[in-house]
JSON list of C-alpha atoms in Angstrom, two decimals:
[
{"chain": "A", "resi": 20, "resn": "MET", "atom": "CA", "xyz": [41.47, -35.15, -22.61]},
{"chain": "A", "resi": 21, "resn": "THR", "atom": "CA", "xyz": [41.91, -34.50, -19.05]},
{"chain": "A", "resi": 22, "resn": "TRP", "atom": "CA", "xyz": [40.31, -31.51, -17.03]},
{"chain": "A", "resi": 23, "resn": "SER", "atom": "CA", "xyz": [41.77, -29.95, -14.28]},
{"chain": "A", "resi": 24, "resn": "CYS", "atom": "CA", "xyz": [40.70, -27.97, -10.59]},
{"chain": "A", "resi": 25, "resn": "VAL", "atom": "CA", "xyz": [41.96, -24.03, -10.43]},
{"chain": "A", "resi": 26, "resn": "SER", "atom": "CA", "xyz": [43.52, -25.40, -7.31]},
{"chain": "A", "resi": 27, "resn": "ARG", "atom": "CA", "xyz": [45.30, -28.57, -9.02]},
{"chain": "A", "resi": 28, "resn": "ARG", "atom": "CA", "xyz": [46.19, -26.66, -12.03]},
{"chain": "A", "resi": 29, "resn": "ALA", "atom": "CA", "xyz": [48.31, -24.53, -10.15]},
{"chain": "A", "resi": 30, "resn": "ARG", "atom": "CA", "xyz": [50.15, -28.22, -9.07]},
{"chain": "A", "resi": 31, "resn": "SER", "atom": "CA", "xyz": [49.50, -29.35, -12.42]},
{"chain": "A", "resi": 32, "resn": "GLU", "atom": "CA", "xyz": [47.90, -32.62, -11.14]},
{"chain": "A", "resi": 33, "resn": "PRO", "atom": "CA", "xyz": [45.64, -33.24, -13.98]},
{"chain": "A", "resi": 34, "resn": "LEU", "atom": "CA", "xyz": [42.41, -34.96, -13.16]},
{"chain": "A", "resi": 35, "resn": "PRO", "atom": "CA", "xyz": [39.93, -37.08, -15.40]},
{"chain": "A", "resi": 36, "resn": "ARG", "atom": "CA", "xyz": [36.63, -36.29, -17.14]},
{"chain": "A", "resi": 37, "resn": "ALA", "atom": "CA", "xyz": [34.76, -38.09, -14.67]},
{"chain": "A", "resi": 38, "resn": "ALA", "atom": "CA", "xyz": [36.19, -36.69, -11.76]},
{"chain": "A", "resi": 39, "resn": "LEU", "atom": "CA", "xyz": [33.95, -33.05, -10.75]},
{"chain": "A", "resi": 40, "resn": "CYS", "atom": "CA", "xyz": [35.29, -30.33, -9.00]},
{"chain": "A", "resi": 41, "resn": "ARG", "atom": "CA", "xyz": [32.47, -29.66, -6.61]},
{"chain": "A", "resi": 42, "resn": "TYR", "atom": "CA", "xyz": [32.92, -33.34, -5.34]},
{"chain": "A", "resi": 43, "resn": "ASP", "atom": "CA", "xyz": [36.76, -33.73, -4.95]},
{"chain": "A", "resi": 44, "resn": "CYS", "atom": "CA", "xyz": [38.63, -30.13, -4.53]},
{"chain": "A", "resi": 45, "resn": "PRO", "atom": "CA", "xyz": [39.06, -28.83, -0.90]},
{"chain": "A", "resi": 46, "resn": "HIS", "atom": "CA", "xyz": [37.53, -25.61, -1.48]},
{"chain": "A", "resi": 47, "resn": "ALA", "atom": "CA", "xyz": [34.67, -26.14, -3.45]},
{"chain": "A", "resi": 48, "resn": "ALA", "atom": "CA", "xyz": [32.63, -25.57, 0.01]},
{"chain": "A", "resi": 49, "resn": "LEU", "atom": "CA", "xyz": [33.46, -21.98, -0.73]},
{"chain": "A", "resi": 50, "resn": "ALA", "atom": "CA", "xyz": [32.59, -21.44, -3.92]},
{"chain": "A", "resi": 51, "resn": "PRO", "atom": "CA", "xyz": [31.08, -23.52, -6.64]},
{"chain": "A", "resi": 52, "resn": "HIS", "atom": "CA", "xyz": [32.50, -24.38, -9.54]},
{"chain": "A", "resi": 53, "resn": "ASP", "atom": "CA", "xyz": [32.86, -27.10, -12.00]},
{"chain": "A", "resi": 54, "resn": "VAL", "atom": "CA", "xyz": [35.95, -28.93, -13.70]},
{"chain": "A", "resi": 55, "resn": "GLY", "atom": "CA", "xyz": [38.39, -25.56, -14.38]},
{"chain": "A", "resi": 56, "resn": "VAL", "atom": "CA", "xyz": [34.97, -23.40, -14.64]},
{"chain": "A", "resi": 57, "resn": "VAL", "atom": "CA", "xyz": [33.89, -21.33, -11.80]},
{"chain": "A", "resi": 58, "resn": "THR", "atom": "CA", "xyz": [30.34, -20.63, -12.24]},
{"chain": "A", "resi": 59, "resn": "MET", "atom": "CA", "xyz": [28.96, -17.92, -10.04]},
{"chain": "A", "resi": 60, "resn": "ARG", "atom": "CA", "xyz": [24.69, -17.95, -9.65]},
{"chain": "A", "resi": 61, "resn": "GLN", "atom": "CA", "xyz": [23.18, -14.72, -10.81]},
{"chain": "A", "resi": 62, "resn": "ARG", "atom": "CA", "xyz": [21.39, -12.61, -8.23]},
{"chain": "A", "resi": 63, "resn": "GLY", "atom": "CA", "xyz": [18.68, -9.49, -9.17]},
{"chain": "A", "resi": 64, "resn": "VAL", "atom": "CA", "xyz": [15.73, -8.85, -11.01]},
{"chain": "A", "resi": 65, "resn": "THR", "atom": "CA", "xyz": [14.86, -9.85, -14.93]},
{"chain": "A", "resi": 66, "resn": "LEU", "atom": "CA", "xyz": [13.58, -6.97, -16.97]},
{"chain": "A", "resi": 67, "resn": "LEU", "atom": "CA", "xyz": [10.29, -8.91, -16.89]},
{"chain": "A", "resi": 68, "resn": "GLY", "atom": "CA", "xyz": [10.03, -8.75, -13.05]},
{"chain": "A", "resi": 69, "resn": "MET", "atom": "CA", "xyz": [11.19, -4.70, -12.84]},
{"chain": "A", "resi": 70, "resn": "VAL", "atom": "CA", "xyz": [7.89, -4.63, -15.63]},
{"chain": "A", "resi": 71, "resn": "PHE", "atom": "CA", "xyz": [5.61, -6.57, -13.37]},
{"chain": "A", "resi": 72, "resn": "PHE", "atom": "CA", "xyz": [6.90, -4.49, -10.11]},
{"chain": "A", "resi": 73, "resn": "GLY", "atom": "CA", "xyz": [6.53, -1.06, -12.27]},
{"chain": "A", "resi": 74, "resn": "VAL", "atom": "CA", "xyz": [3.18, -1.90, -13.29]},
{"chain": "A", "resi": 75, "resn": "VAL", "atom": "CA", "xyz": [2.06, -3.24, -9.52]},
{"chain": "A", "resi": 76, "resn": "ALA", "atom": "CA", "xyz": [3.55, 0.19, -7.92]},
{"chain": "A", "resi": 77, "resn": "ALA", "atom": "CA", "xyz": [1.96, 2.37, -10.32]},
{"chain": "A", "resi": 78, "resn": "MET", "atom": "CA", "xyz": [-1.50, 1.14, -10.15]},
{"chain": "A", "resi": 79, "resn": "LEU", "atom": "CA", "xyz": [-1.23, 1.19, -6.35]},
{"chain": "A", "resi": 80, "resn": "LEU", "atom": "CA", "xyz": [0.19, 4.85, -6.82]},
{"chain": "A", "resi": 81, "resn": "VAL", "atom": "CA", "xyz": [-3.26, 5.85, -8.97]},
{"chain": "A", "resi": 82, "resn": "LEU", "atom": "CA", "xyz": [-5.57, 3.76, -6.36]},
{"chain": "A", "resi": 83, "resn": "ALA", "atom": "CA", "xyz": [-3.86, 6.20, -3.80]},
{"chain": "A", "resi": 84, "resn": "ALA", "atom": "CA", "xyz": [-4.46, 9.34, -6.12]},
{"chain": "A", "resi": 85, "resn": "LYS", "atom": "CA", "xyz": [-8.12, 8.07, -6.15]},
{"chain": "A", "resi": 86, "resn": "VAL", "atom": "CA", "xyz": [-8.60, 7.36, -2.27]},
{"chain": "A", "resi": 87, "resn": "VAL", "atom": "CA", "xyz": [-6.81, 9.88, -0.64]},
{"chain": "A", "resi": 88, "resn": "PRO", "atom": "CA", "xyz": [-8.95, 12.87, -1.05]},
{"chain": "A", "resi": 89, "resn": "THR", "atom": "CA", "xyz": [-11.83, 10.96, 0.07]},
{"chain": "A", "resi": 90, "resn": "VAL", "atom": "CA", "xyz": [-10.04, 10.17, 3.38]},
{"chain": "A", "resi": 91, "resn": "THR", "atom": "CA", "xyz": [-9.10, 13.84, 3.45]},
{"chain": "A", "resi": 92, "resn": "GLU", "atom": "CA", "xyz": [-13.00, 14.59, 3.18]},
{"chain": "A", "resi": 93, "resn": "TYR", "atom": "CA", "xyz": [-14.34, 12.60, 5.70]},
{"chain": "A", "resi": 94, "resn": "LEU", "atom": "CA", "xyz": [-11.67, 13.97, 8.23]},
{"chain": "A", "resi": 95, "resn": "ALA", "atom": "CA", "xyz": [-12.95, 17.41, 7.43]},
{"chain": "A", "resi": 96, "resn": "ILE", "atom": "CA", "xyz": [-16.36, 16.30, 8.05]},
{"chain": "A", "resi": 97, "resn": "GLN", "atom": "CA", "xyz": [-15.46, 14.56, 11.02]},
{"chain": "A", "resi": 98, "resn": "LYS", "atom": "CA", "xyz": [-14.14, 17.93, 12.57]},
{"chain": "A", "resi": 99, "resn": "ALA", "atom": "CA", "xyz": [-17.19, 19.60, 11.19]},
{"chain": "A", "resi": 100, "resn": "VAL", "atom": "CA", "xyz": [-19.67, 17.58, 12.99]},
{"chain": "A", "resi": 101, "resn": "ASN", "atom": "CA", "xyz": [-17.35, 17.53, 16.55]},
{"chain": "A", "resi": 102, "resn": "ARG", "atom": "CA", "xyz": [-17.31, 21.59, 16.01]},
{"chain": "A", "resi": 103, "resn": "ALA", "atom": "CA", "xyz": [-21.19, 21.68, 15.35]},
{"chain": "A", "resi": 104, "resn": "ALA", "atom": "CA", "xyz": [-21.90, 19.35, 18.27]},
{"chain": "A", "resi": 105, "resn": "GLN", "atom": "CA", "xyz": [-19.91, 21.36, 20.59]},
{"chain": "A", "resi": 106, "resn": "SER", "atom": "CA", "xyz": [-21.57, 24.45, 19.45]},
{"chain": "A", "resi": 107, "resn": "GLY", "atom": "CA", "xyz": [-25.07, 23.78, 18.81]},
{"chain": "A", "resi": 108, "resn": "THR", "atom": "CA", "xyz": [-27.95, 23.20, 21.60]},
{"chain": "A", "resi": 109, "resn": "THR", "atom": "CA", "xyz": [-30.69, 22.54, 19.23]},
{"chain": "A", "resi": 110, "resn": "VAL", "atom": "CA", "xyz": [-31.13, 20.65, 16.24]},
{"chain": "A", "resi": 111, "resn": "THR", "atom": "CA", "xyz": [-31.16, 23.91, 13.99]},
{"chain": "A", "resi": 112, "resn": "GLU", "atom": "CA", "xyz": [-28.19, 25.56, 14.92]},
{"chain": "A", "resi": 113, "resn": "ILE", "atom": "CA", "xyz": [-25.73, 22.05, 14.87]},
{"chain": "A", "resi": 114, "resn": "ARG", "atom": "CA", "xyz": [-27.56, 21.73, 11.51]},
{"chain": "A", "resi": 115, "resn": "ASN", "atom": "CA", "xyz": [-26.56, 25.85, 10.86]},
{"chain": "A", "resi": 116, "resn": "ALA", "atom": "CA", "xyz": [-23.00, 24.93, 12.60]},
{"chain": "A", "resi": 117, "resn": "PHE", "atom": "CA", "xyz": [-22.35, 22.19, 10.29]},
{"chain": "A", "resi": 118, "resn": "GLU", "atom": "CA", "xyz": [-23.64, 23.76, 6.97]},
{"chain": "A", "resi": 119, "resn": "ARG", "atom": "CA", "xyz": [-21.09, 26.88, 7.66]},
{"chain": "A", "resi": 120, "resn": "ALA", "atom": "CA", "xyz": [-18.45, 24.99, 8.52]},
{"chain": "A", "resi": 121, "resn": "LYS", "atom": "CA", "xyz": [-19.04, 22.76, 5.01]},
{"chain": "A", "resi": 122, "resn": "THR", "atom": "CA", "xyz": [-19.14, 25.84, 3.17]},
{"chain": "A", "resi": 123, "resn": "ALA", "atom": "CA", "xyz": [-15.35, 27.36, 4.84]},
{"chain": "A", "resi": 124, "resn": "ASP", "atom": "CA", "xyz": [-13.80, 23.48, 4.21]},
{"chain": "A", "resi": 125, "resn": "TYR", "atom": "CA", "xyz": [-14.95, 22.82, 0.80]},
{"chain": "A", "resi": 126, "resn": "PHE", "atom": "CA", "xyz": [-16.60, 19.27, 0.99]},
{"chain": "A", "resi": 127, "resn": "GLU", "atom": "CA", "xyz": [-19.72, 18.40, -0.70]},
{"chain": "A", "resi": 128, "resn": "ALA", "atom": "CA", "xyz": [-20.60, 14.44, 0.33]},
{"chain": "A", "resi": 129, "resn": "ILE", "atom": "CA", "xyz": [-23.19, 14.83, 2.98]},
{"chain": "A", "resi": 130, "resn": "SER", "atom": "CA", "xyz": [-25.28, 18.45, 4.12]},
{"chain": "A", "resi": 131, "resn": "GLY", "atom": "CA", "xyz": [-26.86, 19.21, 7.36]},
{"chain": "A", "resi": 132, "resn": "GLN", "atom": "CA", "xyz": [-29.47, 17.23, 6.89]},
{"chain": "A", "resi": 133, "resn": "ASP", "atom": "CA", "xyz": [-27.98, 14.14, 6.63]},
{"chain": "A", "resi": 134, "resn": "LEU", "atom": "CA", "xyz": [-26.88, 13.99, 10.20]},
{"chain": "A", "resi": 135, "resn": "GLU", "atom": "CA", "xyz": [-28.56, 12.38, 12.55]},
{"chain": "A", "resi": 136, "resn": "ILE", "atom": "CA", "xyz": [-28.91, 14.03, 15.77]},
{"chain": "A", "resi": 137, "resn": "SER", "atom": "CA", "xyz": [-29.82, 12.65, 19.52]},
{"chain": "A", "resi": 138, "resn": "LYS", "atom": "CA", "xyz": [-29.30, 13.22, 22.72]},
{"chain": "A", "resi": 139, "resn": "ASP", "atom": "CA", "xyz": [-27.17, 10.76, 25.28]},
{"chain": "A", "resi": 140, "resn": "GLY", "atom": "CA", "xyz": [-28.12, 11.64, 28.79]},
{"chain": "A", "resi": 141, "resn": "ASP", "atom": "CA", "xyz": [-26.61, 15.27, 28.66]},
{"chain": "A", "resi": 142, "resn": "LYS", "atom": "CA", "xyz": [-24.28, 15.29, 25.64]},
{"chain": "A", "resi": 143, "resn": "ILE", "atom": "CA", "xyz": [-25.48, 15.94, 21.95]},
{"chain": "A", "resi": 144, "resn": "VAL", "atom": "CA", "xyz": [-24.43, 12.91, 19.80]},
{"chain": "A", "resi": 145, "resn": "VAL", "atom": "CA", "xyz": [-24.21, 13.55, 15.89]},
{"chain": "A", "resi": 146, "resn": "GLU", "atom": "CA", "xyz": [-24.07, 10.62, 13.55]},
{"chain": "A", "resi": 147, "resn": "PHE", "atom": "CA", "xyz": [-23.37, 10.38, 9.76]},
{"chain": "A", "resi": 148, "resn": "ALA", "atom": "CA", "xyz": [-22.46, 8.00, 7.20]},
{"chain": "A", "resi": 149, "resn": "TYR", "atom": "CA", "xyz": [-22.58, 8.47, 3.08]},
{"chain": "A", "resi": 150, "resn": "ASP", "atom": "CA", "xyz": [-20.53, 6.09, 0.75]},
{"chain": "A", "resi": 151, "resn": "LYS", "atom": "CA", "xyz": [-18.38, 7.47, -1.76]},
{"chain": "A", "resi": 152, "resn": "GLU", "atom": "CA", "xyz": [-17.67, 5.82, -5.03]},
{"chain": "A", "resi": 153, "resn": "VAL", "atom": "CA", "xyz": [-14.45, 6.31, -6.84]},
{"chain": "A", "resi": 154, "resn": "HIS", "atom": "CA", "xyz": [-14.10, 5.48, -10.65]},
{"chain": "A", "resi": 155, "resn": "LEU", "atom": "CA", "xyz": [-11.21, 2.98, -11.29]},
{"chain": "A", "resi": 156, "resn": "PHE", "atom": "CA", "xyz": [-11.44, 2.37, -14.44]},
{"chain": "A", "resi": 157, "resn": "GLY", "atom": "CA", "xyz": [-13.89, 1.14, -17.32]},
{"chain": "A", "resi": 158, "resn": "PRO", "atom": "CA", "xyz": [-16.72, -0.27, -15.49]},
{"chain": "A", "resi": 159, "resn": "ALA", "atom": "CA", "xyz": [-14.85, -1.36, -12.32]},
{"chain": "A", "resi": 160, "resn": "TYR", "atom": "CA", "xyz": [-15.54, 1.29, -9.17]},
{"chain": "A", "resi": 161, "resn": "LEU", "atom": "CA", "xyz": [-14.23, 1.28, -5.19]},
{"chain": "A", "resi": 162, "resn": "LEU", "atom": "CA", "xyz": [-17.10, 1.70, -3.00]},
{"chain": "A", "resi": 163, "resn": "LEU", "atom": "CA", "xyz": [-16.14, 3.17, 0.46]},
{"chain": "A", "resi": 164, "resn": "LYS", "atom": "CA", "xyz": [-17.97, 3.50, 3.17]},
{"chain": "A", "resi": 165, "resn": "TYR", "atom": "CA", "xyz": [-17.74, 6.72, 5.89]},
{"chain": "A", "resi": 166, "resn": "ARG", "atom": "CA", "xyz": [-19.37, 6.40, 9.07]},
{"chain": "A", "resi": 167, "resn": "GLY", "atom": "CA", "xyz": [-18.64, 8.95, 12.17]},
{"chain": "A", "resi": 168, "resn": "ARG", "atom": "CA", "xyz": [-20.10, 10.33, 15.23]},
{"chain": "A", "resi": 169, "resn": "SER", "atom": "CA", "xyz": [-19.43, 14.11, 17.19]},
{"chain": "A", "resi": 170, "resn": "GLN", "atom": "CA", "xyz": [-16.93, 12.77, 20.10]}
]
């Protein structure tokens, strides 16, 4: 039995079985193939790869959905601290201004009593720090530590 390459088959020049087309054929560098058979390398993602990618993407989306509200709350607290530091001159005024902003912006992570108020030269500095636990699943929690100060 003889085998022939696609290019040599047109000229009817049979090759012996031992001669592989990928070594003899002048167009072997253009397309990888064997004697008489053109093989194409498959590309793409397998079903298992798609499932794995989908699970990882879903986990990241759930994590983002649980973390984004805490970041939004932190930004609201930072904004309230900046406003309170600029509006008040005494510790009580600053705490009351922060409590009013807390009521208006609907955050519950810290209160006016949790603020550390100090004076740096002629500027009032208000600092805060708090931890937020985000339940992930079962016994797993994500601990976020937020800290900030007035500008």
